[in-house]
């Protein structure tokens, strides 16, 4: 097994770990964290694809690499937006988790 | 097994362990710290995949800036951190099965690459000399897929607009909070006095060198943003009110210049975002310089969060 | 001459790695946060310094300057960050 | 620039105007050398280097206005050598304690009354102290004295600190007059 395949399997496993955290953890902040973890795994898969497409004089195909750079930036922007949303939600409802008993923000406001 | 492959196996094991503990650890603060470590380890993996540009971006944005954002969020939400109920055991097992399926699918795809691997690398290398750039990734970002890069900056600005829009009405146009970090510590002030000038030189270097070596506007802008945040957090300077004209001017300067050069491409070259022959490199350097400033301000303000206090005066 | 330089490199880098090992052992064995910080600042800085020193003969002069700058920046960050952590521990206890 | 103008500004600013210019030039040269090291002295990279050095100098002067440091190169070189020696002693000391089977530690706090006034010089001293054997500054107490955590409180820590501070003051040119 060469290094690219090894990192490919690592990326695949990271996607699984991130997906598990995204589904099971009820705290929005932890969901954001898990989503970023998942994203890191997907980017790594792109890196492996780029590495395998290397030609003479290059370490990898620059097109997927450039796409990953763009993707990291967009993921950051989305994370910043999501965190701001979670914080506003927390300010409005006084709770920092989406538990199964609250159907929406209105519900939470009545309780708090 | 060579030393390099031993290193790779250890690195992968470490990445997976840290990634898993990011999910499993109980405290949100510990999870964020784990995530920052994960980002740094991942950037080493990128170096091993011969993608140094991506490694720099991952370390700066994926680990550093995202970590900063999440740390701020944890500090702010600590008082209301109730830790809701986790889902039940059957659902968790089902989730496990689902994740295992996804991993297996991806792993099979990774273990069986296509016979003829599709690659655009030769095409890029063929056309790169025309642009005058030496770094193929910068070539893709600013020449072949310039529209993606332009829209990426627009996404960043839209995210900032979104974050600002979440401020309460009375704070609109005011100053971002950042008080969760605020601590007038002489040691922090000492660092904020010494490090930023060095960081400025390094940020400009990262932007400048991006044309021929790994680096670029985004990595340089992140370094500048980090220095700016350090000065603000140490209390040497106030965070600017989001209504300030200079702030908004800097934010749009990069994308506007990029767009203007792109539109000029219709007149002087034959298409939108095409550069006239012979002028590609100076134009790209100008765009990168403007973008670096815009990115630095945008990242700094994104990390600072929505405005919380109304502007004084 | 180059043999002398190579021997110097091997000795210095090995010694640096040894100090990193000792620092890590200290990090694991020392009883509380503040004593662990001692292990981090002193021993790891020395380890990095020795590794940089060992690499100097193998590089061109400008790259050597870069290496020394890296070491100085790590010294600065090490000195500042440990003081910040130590201050926080003293004020809020190890949990804060 | 005429002399009357320099005189006016010189009175208003904490340091003399010529000192400020001199300090700025020294800092700018330092930042430009950093740029040269980064770019390996490639002539094509000099233009942006000037911009970077100018920007860095501006930020540096804004964040850390030129004080009268009275920097003494020879004493500073001596102090640097002393510092290297001490950091090796520090590293070996802590490494031996870490590897020692019985873990010989006597950790505790020591209060130290620094002679340096609060400010950049004292912070520099604290940063150096945090890299020296067995001492770790943990912030300032209410009465302005430094709280220092030690690995071994049985050692004569305060005497050692006082000696280091004298050496440090000599190297950074902190005369008693500006204390």
XYZ file of C-alpha atoms in Angstrom:
700
model
C 0.000 0.000 0.000
C 1.477 3.340 -0.960
C 1.274 6.578 1.011
C -1.544 8.040 -1.079
C -3.810 5.046 -0.433
C -2.999 5.207 3.280
C -4.066 8.840 3.467
C -7.093 7.988 1.347
C -8.213 5.437 3.946
C -7.509 8.001 6.665
C -9.759 10.497 4.853
C -12.496 7.875 4.540
C -12.297 7.073 8.256
C -12.392 10.765 9.148
C -15.582 11.170 7.117
C -17.113 8.337 9.149
C -15.978 9.779 12.494
C -17.258 13.223 11.575
C -20.594 11.850 10.388
C -21.038 9.930 13.646
C -20.393 13.048 15.717
C -22.664 15.114 13.520
C -25.579 12.736 14.055
C -25.172 11.724 17.684
C -24.122 14.883 19.514
C -27.040 17.194 20.291
C -24.978 20.334 20.977
C -24.911 22.629 17.932
C -21.329 23.680 18.595
C -20.187 20.061 18.637
C -22.146 19.455 15.451
C -20.238 22.302 13.785
C -16.989 20.788 15.015
C -17.959 17.348 13.689
C -18.931 18.853 10.362
C -15.511 20.471 10.056
C -13.908 17.122 10.895
C -15.956 15.479 8.153
C -14.928 18.261 5.763
C -11.262 17.673 6.566
C -11.694 14.017 5.580
C -13.346 14.919 2.267
C -10.554 17.391 1.491
C -8.002 14.692 2.212
C -9.714 12.438 -0.350
C -9.322 15.253 -2.884
C -5.659 15.484 -1.943
C -5.191 11.785 -2.608
C -6.864 12.107 -6.008
C -4.559 15.036 -6.769
C -1.508 13.109 -5.592
C -2.306 10.127 -7.810
C -2.660 12.402 -10.835
C 0.887 13.721 -10.444
C 2.927 14.239 -13.582
C 6.627 14.781 -14.027
C 7.875 17.809 -12.116
C 4.733 18.193 -10.012
C 3.754 16.636 -6.689
C 0.114 16.457 -7.693
C -2.616 17.741 -9.946
C -2.933 21.459 -9.060
C -6.621 21.649 -10.026
C -8.017 19.569 -7.135
C -5.490 21.239 -4.832
C -6.768 24.690 -5.769
C -10.335 23.432 -5.304
C -9.464 22.266 -1.788
C -7.989 25.677 -0.943
C -11.225 27.306 -2.070
C -13.194 24.684 -0.150
C -11.289 25.295 3.108
C -12.051 29.000 2.838
C -15.729 28.427 2.105
C -15.925 25.946 5.004
C -14.440 28.593 7.271
C -16.992 31.158 6.105
C -19.812 28.676 6.693
C -18.445 27.837 10.159
C -18.294 31.501 11.123
C -21.874 31.979 9.962
C -23.067 28.844 11.772
C -21.407 29.886 15.026
C -23.020 33.311 14.830
C -26.404 31.633 14.254
C -25.930 29.285 17.214
C -24.970 32.174 19.435
C -27.986 34.207 18.412
C -30.157 31.169 18.986
C -28.632 30.794 22.431
C -29.216 34.468 23.216
C -32.841 34.258 22.095
C -33.794 30.986 23.752
C -31.312 30.723 26.588
C -30.331 27.224 25.596
C -27.278 25.935 23.786
C -28.563 22.597 22.591
C -31.231 21.340 20.247
C -32.882 18.675 22.341
C -35.722 16.549 21.100
C -38.339 18.083 23.394
C -38.156 21.575 21.930
C -39.793 21.909 18.542
C -38.543 25.388 17.775
C -37.267 28.678 19.074
C -40.737 29.884 20.051
C -41.114 26.940 22.365
C -37.825 27.719 24.073
C -38.710 31.357 24.548
C -41.869 30.493 26.447
C -39.944 28.331 28.880
C -37.161 30.824 29.538
C 9.069 -0.525 5.664
C 10.941 2.717 5.120
C 11.162 5.508 7.672
C 8.790 7.608 5.605
C 6.062 4.974 5.665
C 6.491 4.413 9.409
C 6.033 8.171 9.806
C 2.942 8.091 7.576
C 1.334 5.251 9.526
C 2.036 6.996 12.840
C 0.661 10.258 11.466
C -2.529 8.615 10.232
C -3.011 6.835 13.569
C -2.526 10.117 15.410
C -4.943 11.988 13.116
C -7.618 9.343 13.598
C -7.125 9.222 17.379
C -7.282 12.999 17.724
C -10.235 13.183 15.331
C -12.142 10.557 17.325
C -11.402 12.279 20.615
C -12.691 15.558 19.135
C -16.046 13.799 18.838
C -15.964 11.707 22.004
C -14.468 14.025 24.615
C -17.089 15.438 27.009
C -16.048 19.061 27.418
C -16.566 21.414 24.498
C -13.365 23.309 25.323
C -11.275 20.137 25.175
C -12.954 19.200 21.903
C -11.969 22.535 20.346
C -8.368 22.165 21.513
C -8.354 18.682 19.974
C -9.728 20.159 16.774
C -6.876 22.681 16.535
C -4.374 19.846 16.991
C -6.271 17.890 14.337
C -5.930 20.823 11.921
C -2.174 21.023 12.462
C -1.717 17.272 12.009
C -3.831 17.387 8.878
C -1.578 20.079 7.456
C 1.404 17.729 7.951
C -0.580 15.107 6.023
C -0.990 17.665 3.229
C 2.764 18.167 3.116
C 3.145 14.397 2.810
C 0.725 14.546 -0.135
C 2.994 17.163 -1.770
C 0.363 19.886 -1.497
C 2.207 22.580 0.458
C -0.230 25.332 -0.591
C -3.086 23.359 0.914
C -1.008 22.587 4.015
C -0.480 26.301 4.639
C -4.171 27.029 4.136
C -5.219 24.162 6.397
C -2.869 25.226 9.187
C -3.873 28.893 8.944
C -7.618 28.609 8.336
C -8.629 25.058 9.201
C -6.677 24.890 12.443
C -5.939 28.454 13.495
C -8.829 30.677 12.482
C -11.599 28.069 12.838
C -10.119 27.103 16.208
C -10.154 30.730 17.306
C -13.790 31.091 16.259
C -14.798 27.926 18.087
C -12.841 28.860 21.234
C -14.624 32.211 21.297
C -17.952 30.453 20.865
C -17.182 28.019 23.712
C -16.149 30.867 26.006
C -19.327 32.763 25.230
C -21.691 29.823 25.587
C -20.109 28.414 28.751
C -22.826 29.789 31.024
C -25.667 28.265 29.042
C -23.907 25.006 28.262
C -26.541 22.504 29.337
C -25.313 19.443 27.448
C -28.571 18.018 26.170
C -29.333 14.289 26.098
C -27.474 12.104 23.639
C -29.524 9.872 21.418
C -30.392 6.399 22.653
C -28.363 3.235 22.220
C -30.307 1.691 19.255
C -30.093 4.935 17.321
C -26.400 5.177 18.105
C -25.794 1.648 16.841
C -27.717 2.435 13.664
C -25.570 5.559 13.235
C -22.466 3.445 13.700
C -23.646 1.074 10.977
C -24.410 3.967 8.637
C -20.988 5.532 9.224
C -19.278 2.177 8.703
C -21.101 1.833 5.378
C -19.976 5.304 4.287
C -16.395 4.588 5.320
C -16.441 1.233 3.527
C -17.763 2.828 0.342
C -15.118 5.536 0.378
C -12.388 3.063 1.267
C -13.330 0.809 -1.658
C -13.241 3.823 -3.957
C -9.795 4.717 -2.606
C -8.444 1.153 -2.892
C -9.555 0.790 -6.491
C -8.421 3.805 -8.441
C -9.419 3.966 -12.116
C -7.094 2.368 -14.664
C -6.361 5.659 -16.377
C -6.185 8.361 -13.732
C -7.762 11.570 -14.979
C -5.433 14.530 -14.621
C -5.380 18.147 -15.687
C -1.788 18.656 -14.539
C -0.181 18.447 -18.038
C -2.678 20.983 -19.393
C -1.919 23.335 -16.490
C 1.827 23.004 -16.962
C 1.449 23.615 -20.695
C -0.424 26.888 -20.253
C 1.267 28.129 -17.075
C 4.267 29.907 -18.714
C 1.888 32.291 -20.524
C 0.749 33.713 -17.187
C 4.279 34.360 -15.925
C 3.505 32.559 -12.649
C 5.685 29.802 -11.251
C 3.258 28.201 -8.796
C 0.759 25.952 -10.620
C -1.771 26.216 -7.782
C -1.694 30.011 -8.007
C -2.070 29.589 -11.764
C -5.243 27.547 -11.320
C -6.583 29.947 -8.690
C -5.970 33.177 -10.584
C -5.833 32.243 -14.259
C -7.692 29.060 -15.121
C -10.347 29.098 -12.414
C -10.336 32.800 -11.557
C -14.130 32.890 -11.364
C -14.062 30.365 -8.488
C -11.543 32.482 -6.636
C -13.551 35.658 -7.175
C -16.735 33.990 -5.940
C -14.869 32.547 -2.958
C -14.054 36.084 -1.832
C -17.687 37.034 -2.363
C -18.715 34.081 -0.179
C -16.404 35.380 2.527
C -18.007 38.818 2.346
C -21.494 37.302 2.347
C -20.625 35.291 5.451
C -19.428 38.467 7.125
C -22.666 40.223 6.137
C -24.579 37.280 7.551
C -22.685 37.389 10.844
C -23.197 41.130 11.144
C -26.899 40.781 10.346
C -27.306 38.540 13.374
C -26.470 41.429 15.693
C -29.294 42.889 17.756
C -30.770 46.022 16.158
C -29.424 48.399 18.803
C -25.832 47.252 18.144
C -25.971 47.641 14.357
C -22.989 49.616 13.147
C -21.317 49.205 16.540
C -18.249 47.404 17.782
C -17.753 43.640 17.893
C -17.610 42.071 21.343
C -14.284 40.289 21.731
C -14.660 40.862 25.480
C -14.537 37.124 26.059
C -10.851 37.264 25.267
C -10.171 40.616 26.874
C -7.634 40.428 29.684
C -5.173 43.220 30.252
C -2.197 41.025 30.900
C 1.268 42.608 30.636
C 2.633 39.448 29.039
C 0.006 39.536 26.306
C 0.723 43.226 25.714
C 4.424 42.388 25.470
C 3.695 39.825 22.762
C 1.328 42.195 20.959
C 4.056 44.828 20.887
C 6.812 42.575 19.561
C 5.177 40.088 17.234
C 2.899 42.068 14.848
C 5.696 43.860 12.924
C 7.375 40.498 12.311
C 3.992 39.081 11.318
C 3.413 41.941 8.879
C 6.690 41.252 7.078
C 5.862 37.564 7.027
C 2.283 38.107 5.816
C 3.452 40.322 2.944
C 6.107 37.735 2.119
C 3.512 34.944 2.016
C 1.349 36.972 -0.362
C 4.269 37.993 -2.594
C 5.896 34.585 -2.814
C 2.578 32.919 -3.731
C 3.174 33.696 -7.412
C 6.126 31.329 -7.673
C 6.216 29.206 -4.502
C 3.626 27.919 -2.052
C 1.837 30.793 -0.375
C -0.690 33.327 -1.527
C -3.192 36.007 -0.660
C -5.172 33.819 1.678
C -2.310 32.543 3.758
C -0.752 36.011 3.963
C -4.093 37.594 4.832
C -4.588 35.090 7.640
C -1.250 36.010 9.196
C -2.124 39.704 9.010
C -5.566 39.048 10.504
C -4.016 37.087 13.361
C -1.652 39.964 14.141
C -4.531 42.438 14.075
C -6.581 40.266 16.429
C -3.609 39.925 18.775
C -3.306 43.704 19.024
C -7.051 44.034 19.654
C -7.208 41.232 22.229
C -4.217 42.666 24.110
C -6.161 45.912 24.360
C -3.629 48.045 22.482
C -6.292 49.017 19.975
C -10.061 48.910 19.910
C -11.962 46.708 17.502
C -13.347 49.023 14.827
C -17.070 49.743 14.649
C -18.517 47.900 11.674
C -20.026 51.128 10.368
C -16.600 52.630 9.683
C -16.139 53.663 6.072
C -12.456 52.662 5.878
C -13.306 49.224 7.146
C -15.975 48.696 4.524
C -13.690 50.152 1.848
C -10.911 47.711 2.710
C -13.371 44.822 2.787
C -14.541 45.384 -0.775
C -11.249 46.686 -2.230
C -9.908 43.251 -3.204
C -13.050 41.804 -4.802
C -13.821 45.123 -6.541
C -10.341 45.326 -8.071
C -10.584 41.676 -9.097
C -13.985 42.322 -10.689
C -12.762 45.495 -12.420
C -9.785 43.679 -13.947
C -12.116 40.851 -14.906
C -14.500 43.245 -16.663
C -11.558 44.983 -18.337
C -10.712 41.573 -19.748
C -13.744 41.905 -22.010
C -12.288 45.082 -23.497
C -8.536 44.369 -23.583
C -8.556 40.584 -23.886
C -11.299 38.432 -25.283
C -13.224 37.251 -22.251
C -14.343 38.026 -18.685
C -11.428 37.519 -16.252
C -8.960 37.110 -19.125
C -5.722 39.034 -18.768
C -4.180 40.916 -21.711
C -1.096 39.146 -23.041
C 2.076 40.090 -21.178
C 0.251 41.830 -18.307
C -0.976 38.726 -16.514
C 1.621 38.633 -13.742
C 1.534 42.322 -12.683
C -2.275 42.291 -12.739
C -2.401 39.119 -10.656
C 0.090 40.558 -8.158
C -2.027 43.724 -7.858
C -5.172 41.657 -7.309
C -3.391 39.485 -4.759
C -2.138 42.508 -2.819
C -5.617 44.028 -2.638
C -7.148 40.667 -1.802
C -4.654 40.127 1.018
C -5.833 43.307 2.735
C -9.496 42.493 2.180
C -9.065 38.931 3.395
C -7.164 40.090 6.485
C -9.942 42.511 7.421
C -12.712 40.029 6.597
C -11.122 37.215 8.616
C -10.436 39.533 11.529
C -14.007 40.763 11.605
C -15.411 37.240 11.186
C -13.347 36.100 14.157
C -14.412 39.162 16.140
C -18.041 38.181 15.683
C -21.223 40.240 15.422
C -21.283 43.752 16.891
C -22.430 43.809 20.502
C -22.096 47.384 21.662
C -23.504 50.483 19.988
C -20.876 52.831 18.635
C -19.915 55.609 21.013
C -20.317 59.290 19.993
C 35.927 19.307 7.266
C 32.560 18.090 6.157
C 33.001 14.977 8.295
C 33.517 17.161 11.379
C 30.388 19.108 10.454
C 28.413 15.912 9.970
C 29.522 14.589 13.354
C 28.558 17.905 14.940
C 25.152 17.691 13.268
C 24.558 14.133 14.406
C 25.595 14.886 17.984
C 23.586 18.086 18.299
C 20.423 16.734 16.677
C 20.543 13.539 18.766
C 21.060 15.562 21.933
C 18.138 17.785 20.893
C 15.910 14.759 20.348
C 16.982 13.410 23.740
C 15.966 16.665 25.418
C 12.597 16.526 23.648
C 12.169 13.033 25.048
C 13.076 14.236 28.546
C 10.648 17.151 28.172
C 7.868 14.774 27.196
C 8.676 12.468 30.111
C 8.520 15.503 32.391
C 5.210 16.547 30.852
C 3.802 13.133 31.677
C 5.406 12.621 35.087
C 5.302 16.050 36.744
C 2.480 16.403 39.246
C 0.619 19.594 38.250
C 0.100 22.112 35.457
C 2.730 24.574 36.636
C 5.526 22.032 36.985
C 4.582 20.587 33.589
C 5.005 24.053 32.103
C 8.570 24.046 33.406
C 9.234 20.842 31.477
C 7.785 22.374 28.321
C 9.614 25.729 28.349
C 13.063 24.796 29.488
C 13.664 21.373 28.030
C 11.862 21.688 24.703
C 13.435 25.072 23.976
C 16.856 23.586 24.585
C 15.980 20.594 22.405
C 14.864 22.813 19.537
C 17.934 25.020 19.976
C 20.229 22.011 19.705
C 18.423 20.712 16.620
C 18.698 24.146 14.961
C 22.370 24.300 15.943
C 22.914 20.871 14.455
C 21.251 21.807 11.188
C 23.205 25.056 10.736
C 26.350 23.446 9.198
C 24.193 21.629 6.646
C 22.545 24.739 5.183
C 23.390 27.820 3.201
C 23.935 31.004 5.185
C 20.528 32.577 4.404
C 18.664 29.402 5.275
C 20.655 29.344 8.512
C 19.314 32.813 9.322
C 15.804 31.482 8.711
C 16.403 28.595 11.093
C 17.681 30.928 13.798
C 14.633 33.174 13.307
C 12.368 30.144 13.714
C 14.145 29.255 16.945
C 13.868 32.839 18.259
C 10.143 32.973 17.435
C 9.563 29.662 19.209
C 11.520 30.997 22.223
C 9.322 34.114 22.271
C 6.076 32.181 21.936
C 7.222 29.638 24.514
C 8.161 32.329 27.014
C 4.915 34.256 26.539
C 2.483 31.366 26.349
C 3.816 29.640 29.457
C 3.539 32.887 31.401
C -0.050 33.349 30.192
C -1.012 29.790 31.117
C 0.780 30.041 34.454
C -0.996 33.315 35.221
C -4.363 31.787 34.341
C -3.664 28.736 36.504
C -2.630 30.913 39.444
C -5.794 32.973 39.175
C -8.416 30.380 38.374
C -6.885 27.060 39.336
C -6.061 24.244 36.962
C -9.657 23.750 35.816
C -10.218 27.328 34.639
C 13.811 69.219 8.046
C 14.981 72.318 9.951
C 16.316 72.392 13.452
C 13.503 74.464 14.979
C 10.977 71.878 13.913
C 12.950 69.004 15.380
C 13.328 70.901 18.640
C 9.568 71.395 18.987
C 8.697 67.818 18.326
C 11.550 66.634 20.496
C 10.095 68.375 23.527
C 6.676 66.886 23.031
C 7.735 63.288 22.531
C 9.145 61.080 25.315
C 12.445 60.482 23.530
C 14.533 62.911 21.538
C 13.516 63.280 17.899
C 16.890 62.158 16.604
C 16.634 59.066 18.793
C 13.212 58.291 17.367
C 14.529 58.561 13.805
C 17.559 56.474 14.721
C 15.390 53.839 16.381
C 13.058 53.743 13.401
C 15.951 53.323 10.985
C 17.423 50.496 13.060
C 14.066 48.739 13.220
C 13.475 49.223 9.475
C 16.893 47.754 8.694
C 16.102 44.815 10.970
C 12.788 44.126 9.251
C 14.381 44.455 5.821
C 17.063 41.941 6.831
C 14.253 39.588 7.918
C 12.749 40.006 4.444
C 16.123 39.287 2.821
C 16.451 36.114 4.863
C 12.947 35.023 3.820
C 13.481 35.677 0.102
C 17.126 34.562 0.122
C 18.207 37.956 -1.176
C 16.642 37.581 -4.612
C 16.958 41.038 -6.307
C 13.522 40.693 -7.933
C 11.934 40.602 -4.481
C 13.412 43.844 -3.123
C 10.500 46.166 -4.022
C 7.843 44.486 -1.875
C 10.506 44.089 0.811
C 10.761 47.862 1.129
C 6.974 48.106 1.465
C 6.948 45.304 4.038
C 9.771 46.882 6.054
C 8.025 50.270 5.977
C 4.704 48.783 7.093
C 6.374 46.768 9.841
C 8.327 49.777 11.097
C 5.160 51.864 11.179
C 3.347 49.186 13.167
C 6.340 48.700 15.439
C 6.611 52.407 16.258
C 2.863 52.605 16.840
C 2.755 49.603 19.150
C 6.058 50.145 20.927
C 7.079 53.807 20.872
C 10.823 54.320 20.998
C 11.910 54.454 24.622
C 15.352 55.296 25.868
C 16.693 51.814 25.958
C 20.335 52.864 25.900
C 21.138 49.584 24.249
C 24.744 48.479 24.919
C 25.928 45.993 22.280
C 28.919 44.554 24.158
C 27.053 44.036 27.417
C 24.160 42.657 25.411
C 26.406 40.117 23.676
C 27.763 39.104 27.061
C 24.251 38.786 28.386
C 23.231 36.694 25.366
C 26.114 34.311 26.034
C 25.138 34.154 29.700
C 21.554 33.487 28.613
C 22.605 30.589 26.363
C 24.673 29.114 29.161
C 21.823 29.487 31.615
C 19.255 27.969 29.257
C 21.456 24.930 28.800
C 21.789 24.652 32.586
C 18.013 25.071 32.850
C 17.285 22.410 30.279
C 19.703 19.897 31.764
C 18.408 20.577 35.276
C 14.753 20.036 34.398
C 15.556 17.087 32.136
C 17.476 15.355 34.949
C 14.638 15.980 37.382
C 12.143 14.586 34.866
C 14.179 11.446 34.230
C 15.149 10.918 37.887
C 13.338 7.866 39.272
C 12.240 9.621 42.483
C 11.195 12.872 40.756
C 12.986 15.324 43.112
C 10.645 18.328 43.058
C 9.868 20.937 45.719
C 7.474 23.141 43.739
C 6.168 26.349 45.231
C 5.720 30.083 44.798
C 8.329 32.727 45.575
C 7.576 36.426 45.712
C 10.117 38.663 44.076
C 10.239 42.451 44.267
C 11.490 43.492 40.823
C 13.538 46.669 40.512
C 12.476 47.199 36.917
C 9.342 49.336 36.561
C 6.243 47.690 35.049
C 6.478 47.990 31.275
C 8.351 46.563 28.354
C 11.631 46.138 30.210
C 10.061 44.191 33.049
C 8.162 42.081 30.517
C 11.411 41.341 28.703
C 12.935 40.343 32.021
C 9.950 38.069 32.766
C 10.201 36.456 29.334
C 13.895 35.747 29.914
C 13.141 34.443 33.420
C 10.588 31.998 32.038
C 13.385 30.409 29.977
C 15.871 30.275 32.869
C 16.408 27.411 35.330
C 13.589 26.530 37.652
C 11.716 29.834 37.531
C 8.390 30.670 35.881
C 6.784 34.121 36.355
C 3.036 33.759 36.948
C 1.903 37.368 36.960
C 1.883 40.263 39.366
C 0.554 40.302 42.909
C -1.552 43.117 44.299
C 1.456 45.023 45.667
C 3.301 44.931 42.338
C 5.706 42.142 43.199
C 6.153 39.213 40.862
C 4.831 35.791 41.758
C 7.331 33.213 40.550
C 6.739 29.496 40.501
C 9.826 27.385 41.204
C 10.537 23.716 40.713
C 12.723 23.663 43.799
C 12.099 26.271 46.487
C 15.097 25.062 48.496
C 17.396 26.703 45.950
C 18.441 30.353 46.534
C 15.973 31.596 43.919
C 15.634 35.214 45.004
C 19.386 35.839 45.045
C 19.697 34.302 41.619
C 16.819 36.390 40.256
C 18.327 39.548 41.635
C 21.641 38.751 39.972
C 19.933 38.055 36.646
C 17.984 41.286 36.859
C 21.127 43.313 37.414
C 22.738 41.685 34.388
C 19.588 42.221 32.339
C 19.397 45.892 33.332
C 23.009 46.352 32.342
C 22.455 44.798 28.937
C 19.269 46.715 28.132
C 20.766 49.940 29.450
C 18.194 50.536 32.139
C 19.910 53.121 34.305
C 18.553 53.787 37.772
C 17.435 57.256 36.648
C 14.510 55.999 34.566
C 13.318 53.519 37.156
